[in-house]
Tab-separated table of C-alpha atoms in Angstrom:
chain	number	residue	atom	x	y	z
A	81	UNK	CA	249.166	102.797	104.063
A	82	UNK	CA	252.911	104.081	104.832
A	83	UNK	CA	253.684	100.453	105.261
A	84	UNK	CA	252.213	98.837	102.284
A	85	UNK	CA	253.570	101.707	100.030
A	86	UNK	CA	257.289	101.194	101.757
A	87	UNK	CA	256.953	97.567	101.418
A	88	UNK	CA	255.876	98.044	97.630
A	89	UNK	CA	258.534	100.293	97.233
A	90	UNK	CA	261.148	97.933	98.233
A	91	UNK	CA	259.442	95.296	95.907
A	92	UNK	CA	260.352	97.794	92.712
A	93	UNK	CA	263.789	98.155	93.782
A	94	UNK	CA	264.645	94.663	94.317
A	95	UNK	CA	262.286	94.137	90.798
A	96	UNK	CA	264.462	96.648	89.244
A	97	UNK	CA	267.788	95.105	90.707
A	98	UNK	CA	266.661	91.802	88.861
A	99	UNK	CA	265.788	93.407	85.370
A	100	UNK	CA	269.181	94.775	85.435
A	101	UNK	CA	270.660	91.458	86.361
A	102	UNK	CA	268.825	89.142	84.483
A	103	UNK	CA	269.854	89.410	80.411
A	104	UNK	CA	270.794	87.202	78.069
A	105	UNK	CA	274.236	87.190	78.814
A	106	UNK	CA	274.982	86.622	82.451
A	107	UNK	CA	277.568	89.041	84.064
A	108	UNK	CA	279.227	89.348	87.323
A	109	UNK	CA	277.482	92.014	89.752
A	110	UNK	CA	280.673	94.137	89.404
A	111	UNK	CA	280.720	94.308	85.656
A	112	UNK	CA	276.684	94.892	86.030
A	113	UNK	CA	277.837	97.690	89.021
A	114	UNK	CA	281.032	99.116	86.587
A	115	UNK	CA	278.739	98.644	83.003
A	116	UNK	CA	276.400	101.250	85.194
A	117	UNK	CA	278.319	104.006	86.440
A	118	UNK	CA	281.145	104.045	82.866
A	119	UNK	CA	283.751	102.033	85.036
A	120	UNK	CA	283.736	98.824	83.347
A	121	UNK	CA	284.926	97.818	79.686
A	122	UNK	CA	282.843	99.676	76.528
A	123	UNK	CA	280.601	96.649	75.567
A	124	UNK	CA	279.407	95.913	79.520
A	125	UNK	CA	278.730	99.853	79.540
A	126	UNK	CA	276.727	99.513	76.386
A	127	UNK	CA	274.717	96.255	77.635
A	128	UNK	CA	273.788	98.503	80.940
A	129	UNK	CA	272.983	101.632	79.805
A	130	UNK	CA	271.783	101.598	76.489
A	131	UNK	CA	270.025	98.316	77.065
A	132	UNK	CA	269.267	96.814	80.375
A	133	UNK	CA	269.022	100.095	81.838
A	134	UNK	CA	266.018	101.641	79.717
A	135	UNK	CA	264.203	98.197	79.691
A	136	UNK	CA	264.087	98.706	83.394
A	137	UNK	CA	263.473	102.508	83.702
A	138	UNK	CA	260.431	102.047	81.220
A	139	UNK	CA	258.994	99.171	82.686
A	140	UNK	CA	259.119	100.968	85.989
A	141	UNK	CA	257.457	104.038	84.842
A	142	UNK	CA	254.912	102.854	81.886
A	143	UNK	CA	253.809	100.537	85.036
A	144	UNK	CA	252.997	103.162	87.286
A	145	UNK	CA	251.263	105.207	84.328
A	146	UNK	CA	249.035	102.013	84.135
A	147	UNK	CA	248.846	100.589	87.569
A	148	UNK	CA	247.691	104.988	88.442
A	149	UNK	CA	245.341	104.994	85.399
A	150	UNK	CA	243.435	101.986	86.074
A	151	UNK	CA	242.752	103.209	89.530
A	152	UNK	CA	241.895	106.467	88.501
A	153	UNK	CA	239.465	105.459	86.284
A	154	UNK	CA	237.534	102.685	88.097
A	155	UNK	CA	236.947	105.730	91.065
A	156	UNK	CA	235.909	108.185	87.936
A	157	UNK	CA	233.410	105.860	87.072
A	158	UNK	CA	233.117	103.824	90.422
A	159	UNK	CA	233.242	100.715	88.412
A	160	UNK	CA	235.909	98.287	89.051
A	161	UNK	CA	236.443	96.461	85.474
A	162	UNK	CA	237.006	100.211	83.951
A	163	UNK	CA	240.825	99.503	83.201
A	164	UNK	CA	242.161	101.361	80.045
A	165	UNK	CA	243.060	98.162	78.245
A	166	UNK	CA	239.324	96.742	78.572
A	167	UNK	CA	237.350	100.080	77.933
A	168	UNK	CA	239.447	100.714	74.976
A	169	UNK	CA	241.959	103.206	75.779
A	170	UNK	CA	245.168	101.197	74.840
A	171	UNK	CA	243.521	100.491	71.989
A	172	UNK	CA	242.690	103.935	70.868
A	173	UNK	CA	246.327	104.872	71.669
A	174	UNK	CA	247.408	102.278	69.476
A	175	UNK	CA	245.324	103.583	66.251
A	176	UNK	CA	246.961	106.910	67.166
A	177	UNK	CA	250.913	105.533	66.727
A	178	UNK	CA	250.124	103.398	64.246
A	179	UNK	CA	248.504	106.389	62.001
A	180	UNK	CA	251.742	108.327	62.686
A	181	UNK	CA	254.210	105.327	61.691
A	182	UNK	CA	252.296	104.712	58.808
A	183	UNK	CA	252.568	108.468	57.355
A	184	UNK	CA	255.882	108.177	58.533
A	185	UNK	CA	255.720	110.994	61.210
A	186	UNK	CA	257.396	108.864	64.461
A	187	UNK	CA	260.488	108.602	62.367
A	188	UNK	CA	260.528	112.575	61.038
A	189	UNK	CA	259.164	114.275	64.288
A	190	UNK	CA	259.624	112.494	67.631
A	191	UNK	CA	256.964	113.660	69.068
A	192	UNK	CA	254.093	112.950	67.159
A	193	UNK	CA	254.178	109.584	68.492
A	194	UNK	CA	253.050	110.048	72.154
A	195	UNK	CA	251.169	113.367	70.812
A	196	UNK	CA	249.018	110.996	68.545
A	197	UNK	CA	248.670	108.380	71.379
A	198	UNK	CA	247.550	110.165	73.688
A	199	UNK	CA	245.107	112.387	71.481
A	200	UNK	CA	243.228	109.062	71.160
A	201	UNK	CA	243.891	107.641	74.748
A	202	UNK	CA	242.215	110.907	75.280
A	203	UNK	CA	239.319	110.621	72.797
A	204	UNK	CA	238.725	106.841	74.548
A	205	UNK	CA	238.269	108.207	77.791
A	206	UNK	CA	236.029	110.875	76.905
A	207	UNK	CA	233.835	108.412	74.824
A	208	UNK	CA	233.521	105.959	77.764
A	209	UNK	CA	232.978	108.834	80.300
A	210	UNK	CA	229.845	110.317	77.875
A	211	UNK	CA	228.564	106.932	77.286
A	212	UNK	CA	228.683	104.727	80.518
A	213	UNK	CA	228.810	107.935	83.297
A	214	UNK	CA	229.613	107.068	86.848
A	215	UNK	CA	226.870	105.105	87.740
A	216	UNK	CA	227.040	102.419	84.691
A	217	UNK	CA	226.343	99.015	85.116
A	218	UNK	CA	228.866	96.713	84.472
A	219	UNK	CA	227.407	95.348	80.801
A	220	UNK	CA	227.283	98.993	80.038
A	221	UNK	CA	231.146	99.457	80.875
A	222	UNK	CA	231.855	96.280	78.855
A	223	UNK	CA	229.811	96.683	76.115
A	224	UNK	CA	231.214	100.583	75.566
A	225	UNK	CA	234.533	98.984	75.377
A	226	UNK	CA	233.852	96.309	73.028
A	227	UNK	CA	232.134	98.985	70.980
A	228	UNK	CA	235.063	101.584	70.963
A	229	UNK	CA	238.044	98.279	70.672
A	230	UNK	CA	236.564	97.308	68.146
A	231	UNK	CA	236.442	100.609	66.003
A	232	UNK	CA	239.898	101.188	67.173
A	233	UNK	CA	241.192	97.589	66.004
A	234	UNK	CA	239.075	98.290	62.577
A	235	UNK	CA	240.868	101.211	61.858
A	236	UNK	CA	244.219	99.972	63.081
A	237	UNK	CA	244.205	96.728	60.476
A	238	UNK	CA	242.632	98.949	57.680
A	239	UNK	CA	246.164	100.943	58.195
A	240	UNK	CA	247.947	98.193	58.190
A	241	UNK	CA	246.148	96.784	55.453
A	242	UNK	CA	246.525	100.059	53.220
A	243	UNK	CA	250.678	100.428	54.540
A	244	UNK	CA	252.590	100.659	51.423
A	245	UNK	CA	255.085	98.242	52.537
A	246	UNK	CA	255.660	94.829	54.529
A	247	UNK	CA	258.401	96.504	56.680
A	248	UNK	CA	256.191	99.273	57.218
A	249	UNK	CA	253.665	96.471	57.916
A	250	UNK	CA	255.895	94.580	60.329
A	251	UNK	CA	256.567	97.595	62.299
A	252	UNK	CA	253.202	97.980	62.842
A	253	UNK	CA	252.313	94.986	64.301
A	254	UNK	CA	255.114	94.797	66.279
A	255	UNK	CA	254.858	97.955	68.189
A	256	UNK	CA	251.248	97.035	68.291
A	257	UNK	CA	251.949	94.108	70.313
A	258	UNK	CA	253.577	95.881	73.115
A	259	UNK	CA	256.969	95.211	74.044
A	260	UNK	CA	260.255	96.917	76.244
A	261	UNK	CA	262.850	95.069	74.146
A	262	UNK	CA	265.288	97.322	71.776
A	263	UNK	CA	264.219	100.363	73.608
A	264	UNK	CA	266.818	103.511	74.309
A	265	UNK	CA	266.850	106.440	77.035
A	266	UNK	CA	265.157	108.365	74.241
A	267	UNK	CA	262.205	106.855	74.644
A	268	UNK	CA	262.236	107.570	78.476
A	269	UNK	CA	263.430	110.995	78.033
A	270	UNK	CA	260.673	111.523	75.289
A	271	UNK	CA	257.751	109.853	77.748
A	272	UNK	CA	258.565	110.478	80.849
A	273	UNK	CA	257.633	114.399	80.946
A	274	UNK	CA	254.267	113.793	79.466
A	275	UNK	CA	254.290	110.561	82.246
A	276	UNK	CA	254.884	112.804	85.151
A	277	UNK	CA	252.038	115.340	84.135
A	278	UNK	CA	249.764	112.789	83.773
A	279	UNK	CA	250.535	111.834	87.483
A	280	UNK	CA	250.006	114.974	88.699
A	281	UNK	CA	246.613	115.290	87.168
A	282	UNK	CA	245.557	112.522	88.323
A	283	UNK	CA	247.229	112.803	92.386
A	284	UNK	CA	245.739	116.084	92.749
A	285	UNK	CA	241.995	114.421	92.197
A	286	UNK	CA	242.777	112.344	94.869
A	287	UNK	CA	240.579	113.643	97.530
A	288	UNK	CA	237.967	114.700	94.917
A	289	UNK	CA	237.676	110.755	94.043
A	290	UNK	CA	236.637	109.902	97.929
A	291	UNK	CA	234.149	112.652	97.583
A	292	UNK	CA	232.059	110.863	94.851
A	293	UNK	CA	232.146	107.644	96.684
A	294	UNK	CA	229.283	109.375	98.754
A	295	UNK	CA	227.824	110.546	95.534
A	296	UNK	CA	227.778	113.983	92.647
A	297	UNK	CA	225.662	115.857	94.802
A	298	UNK	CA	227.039	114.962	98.119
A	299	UNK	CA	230.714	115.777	96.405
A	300	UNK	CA	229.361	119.547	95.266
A	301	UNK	CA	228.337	120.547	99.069
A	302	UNK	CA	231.604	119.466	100.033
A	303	UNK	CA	233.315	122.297	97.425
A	304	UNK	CA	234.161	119.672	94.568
A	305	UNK	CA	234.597	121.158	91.280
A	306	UNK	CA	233.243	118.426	89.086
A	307	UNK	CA	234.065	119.698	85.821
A	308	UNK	CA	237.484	120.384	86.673
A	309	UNK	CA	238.031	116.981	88.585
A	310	UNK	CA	236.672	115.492	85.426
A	311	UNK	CA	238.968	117.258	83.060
A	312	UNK	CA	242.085	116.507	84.895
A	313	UNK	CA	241.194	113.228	85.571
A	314	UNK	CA	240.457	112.343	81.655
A	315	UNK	CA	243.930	114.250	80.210
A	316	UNK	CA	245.860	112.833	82.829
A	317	UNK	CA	244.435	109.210	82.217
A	318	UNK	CA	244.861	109.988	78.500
A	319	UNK	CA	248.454	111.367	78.785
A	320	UNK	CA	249.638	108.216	81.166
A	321	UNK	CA	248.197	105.970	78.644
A	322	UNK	CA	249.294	107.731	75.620
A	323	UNK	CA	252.692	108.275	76.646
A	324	UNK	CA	252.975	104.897	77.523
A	325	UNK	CA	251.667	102.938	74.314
A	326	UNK	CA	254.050	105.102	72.669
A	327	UNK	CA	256.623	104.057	74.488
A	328	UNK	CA	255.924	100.495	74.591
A	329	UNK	CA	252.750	99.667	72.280
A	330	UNK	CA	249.939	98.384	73.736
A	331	UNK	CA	250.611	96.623	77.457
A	332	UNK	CA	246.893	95.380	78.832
A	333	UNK	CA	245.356	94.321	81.968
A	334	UNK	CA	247.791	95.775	84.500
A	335	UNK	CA	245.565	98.988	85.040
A	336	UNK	CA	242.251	96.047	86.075
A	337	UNK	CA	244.725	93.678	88.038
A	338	UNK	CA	246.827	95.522	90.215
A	339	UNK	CA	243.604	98.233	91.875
A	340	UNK	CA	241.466	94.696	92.498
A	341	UNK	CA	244.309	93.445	94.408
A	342	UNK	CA	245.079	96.322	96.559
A	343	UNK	CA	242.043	98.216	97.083
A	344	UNK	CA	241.053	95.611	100.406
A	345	UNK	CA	244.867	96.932	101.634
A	346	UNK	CA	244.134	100.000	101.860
A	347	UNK	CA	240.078	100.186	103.099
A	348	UNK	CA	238.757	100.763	99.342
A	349	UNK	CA	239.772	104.233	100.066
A	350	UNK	CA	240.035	105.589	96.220
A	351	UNK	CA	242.625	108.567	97.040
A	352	UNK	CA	244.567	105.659	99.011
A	353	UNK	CA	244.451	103.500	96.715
A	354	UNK	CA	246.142	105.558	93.637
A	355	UNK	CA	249.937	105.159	94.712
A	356	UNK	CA	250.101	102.122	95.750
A	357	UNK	CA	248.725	101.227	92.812
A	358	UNK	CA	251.368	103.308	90.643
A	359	UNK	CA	253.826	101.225	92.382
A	360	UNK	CA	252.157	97.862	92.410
A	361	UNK	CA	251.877	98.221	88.095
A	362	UNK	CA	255.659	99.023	88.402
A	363	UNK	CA	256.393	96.025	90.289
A	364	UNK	CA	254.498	93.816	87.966
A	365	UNK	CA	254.782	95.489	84.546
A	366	UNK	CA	259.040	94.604	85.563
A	367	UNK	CA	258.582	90.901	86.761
A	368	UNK	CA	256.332	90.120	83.743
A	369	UNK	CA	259.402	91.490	81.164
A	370	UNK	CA	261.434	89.420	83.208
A	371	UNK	CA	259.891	86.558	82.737
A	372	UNK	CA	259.460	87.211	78.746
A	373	UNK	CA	263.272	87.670	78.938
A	374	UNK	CA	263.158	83.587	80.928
A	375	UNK	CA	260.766	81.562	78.484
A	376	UNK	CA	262.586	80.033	76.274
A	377	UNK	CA	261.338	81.453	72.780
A	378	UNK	CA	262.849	82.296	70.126
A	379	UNK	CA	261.713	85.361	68.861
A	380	UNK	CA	260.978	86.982	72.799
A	381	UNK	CA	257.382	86.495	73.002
A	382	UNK	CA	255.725	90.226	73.401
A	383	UNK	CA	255.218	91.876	76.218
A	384	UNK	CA	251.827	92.584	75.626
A	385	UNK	CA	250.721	89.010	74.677
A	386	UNK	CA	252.351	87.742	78.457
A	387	UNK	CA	250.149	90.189	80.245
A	388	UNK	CA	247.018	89.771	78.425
A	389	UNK	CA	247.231	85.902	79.088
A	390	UNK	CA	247.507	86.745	82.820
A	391	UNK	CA	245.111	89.401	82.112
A	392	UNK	CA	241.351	87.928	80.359
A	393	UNK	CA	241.786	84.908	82.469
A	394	UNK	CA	241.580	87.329	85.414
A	395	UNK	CA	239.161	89.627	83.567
A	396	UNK	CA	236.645	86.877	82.932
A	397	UNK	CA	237.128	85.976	87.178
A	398	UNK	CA	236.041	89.631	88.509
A	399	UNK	CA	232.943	89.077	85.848
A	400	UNK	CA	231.651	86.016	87.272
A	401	UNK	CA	232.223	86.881	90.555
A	402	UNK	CA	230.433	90.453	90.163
A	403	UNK	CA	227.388	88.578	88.430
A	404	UNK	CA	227.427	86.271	91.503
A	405	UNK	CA	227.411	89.663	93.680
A	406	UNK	CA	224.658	91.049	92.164
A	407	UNK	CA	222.347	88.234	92.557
């Protein structure tokens, strides 16, 4: 455990050290070093801080929000395909900015953006948890997540549909998409509380998650509160999620693909498995914008497009392979 989280951690710092260095423009690694710390000429500081810089910082963070998320909810319901892009969470997020941009709230009050996000991250999870419970079958996870996308993606193109506006239109679909590019340390400061909560929530359900590996009842005798391990479990899901699409718009698949990889690493131990995961989303959510940044496109394609092509490719692999299980 000590090792694979040390050896994960030194994957986000070199992943880091490459978002900074990789850009459009290449510089020097003393003008990148000087651009950092205010040494270096205006323009290279600009380039680092105000643009490399937050790219990063985001990326890092809004992929441990994921990376923690997913994990947390596949040992809430002990299903392994319950990632908050596939149940519906992102999605629900999404319909939560894009109400606020289209009354034109994100631009008057700053936070009504991840305030509206995660109110629906929020109202996701609690519809899955009511629907499916811990003991779902798979087809019940997936077809609760169609069910509540689908609403979500409804309601999200009728508001884009009734925006008075193309711009207002545009915006929309862009932030939709999910993407790190042209974003500032306000949108870290602004996230990265609600972030950090969400963490907390989540890390201090840790042990409560190995208890219902052995089952509700077993998990009672051993002093679990179940009501309260729900509750912090669902808001802290909710305000990881939230705070994150309203960062960054909808990012999917890194909550499903980073748990399935790790989870032999570390014994399919649930509290185990939470960090590592954190960092493992942080390590990919980077290398992904990094490669958006590499393919040759012009405009950059979306963030959120790259993953989800890595994503239902891998989504549609842990189906077949859990149908061939259960046979």
């Amino acid at each position: 455990m000590i090792r694979l989280s040390s050896s994960l951690t030194l994957a986000l710092l070199l992943a880091m050290g490459l978002g900074l260095y990789i850009g459009y423009t290449p510089l020097p690694i003393d003008i990148l070093w000087g651009g950092l710390v205010g040494e270096a000429e205006r323009g290279y500081q600009i380039v680092m801080q105000e643009i490399r810089l937050p790219r990063v910082l985001l990326g890092a963070v809004i992929g441990f929000s994921l990376g923690l998320s997913g994990a947390a909810m596949q040992g809430l319901l002990r299903n392994p395909l319950a990632e908050p892009g596939v149940v519906g969470v992102s999605a629900t997020a999404g319909l939560g900015g894009v109400i606020t941009i289209y009354f034109g709230l994100a631009s008057s009050f700053a936070w009504s953006l991840p305030i509206a996000s995660m109110t629906g991250a929020g109202v996701a999870v609690g519809l899955i948890f009511m629907l499916t419970g811990r003991d779902a079958s798979v087809l019940t996870i997936i077809l609760a997540g169609v069910a509540i996308s689908s609403l979500a993606v409804a309601l999200t193109s009728l508001t884009m549909s009734l925006a008075p506006t193309p711009w207002a239109v545009t915006e929309m679909l862009f932030w939709v998409m999910g993407s790190l590019k042209d974003r500032s340390m306000t949108d870290v400061t602004l996230t990265f509380p609600f972030m950090v909560m969400g963490w907390a929530l989540i890390l201090s359900s840790a042990r409560a998650l190995d208890a219902l590996t052995l089952g509700e009842e077993t998990a009672r005798s051993m002093g679990v509160n179940l009501k309260s391990v729900n509750l912090r479990l669902i808001v802290g899901t909710a305000m990881c999620v939230g705070a994150s699409v309203s960062a960054a718009g909808s990012i999917g698949f890194i909550g499903l693909v980073v748990p399935h990889l790790l989870r032999p690493l570390v014994s399919y131990q649930p509290s185990k498995l939470l960090i590592v995961s954190g960092l493992g989303g942080s390590v990919l959510l980077i290398l992904a914008d990094i490669a958006v940044r590499l393919i040759p496109s012009k405009p950059e394609i979306n963030l959120g497009v790259l993953t989800a092509l890595i994503g239902a490719p891998f989504f549609l692999y842990l189906i077949l392979k859990t149908r061939r299980e259960m046979r």
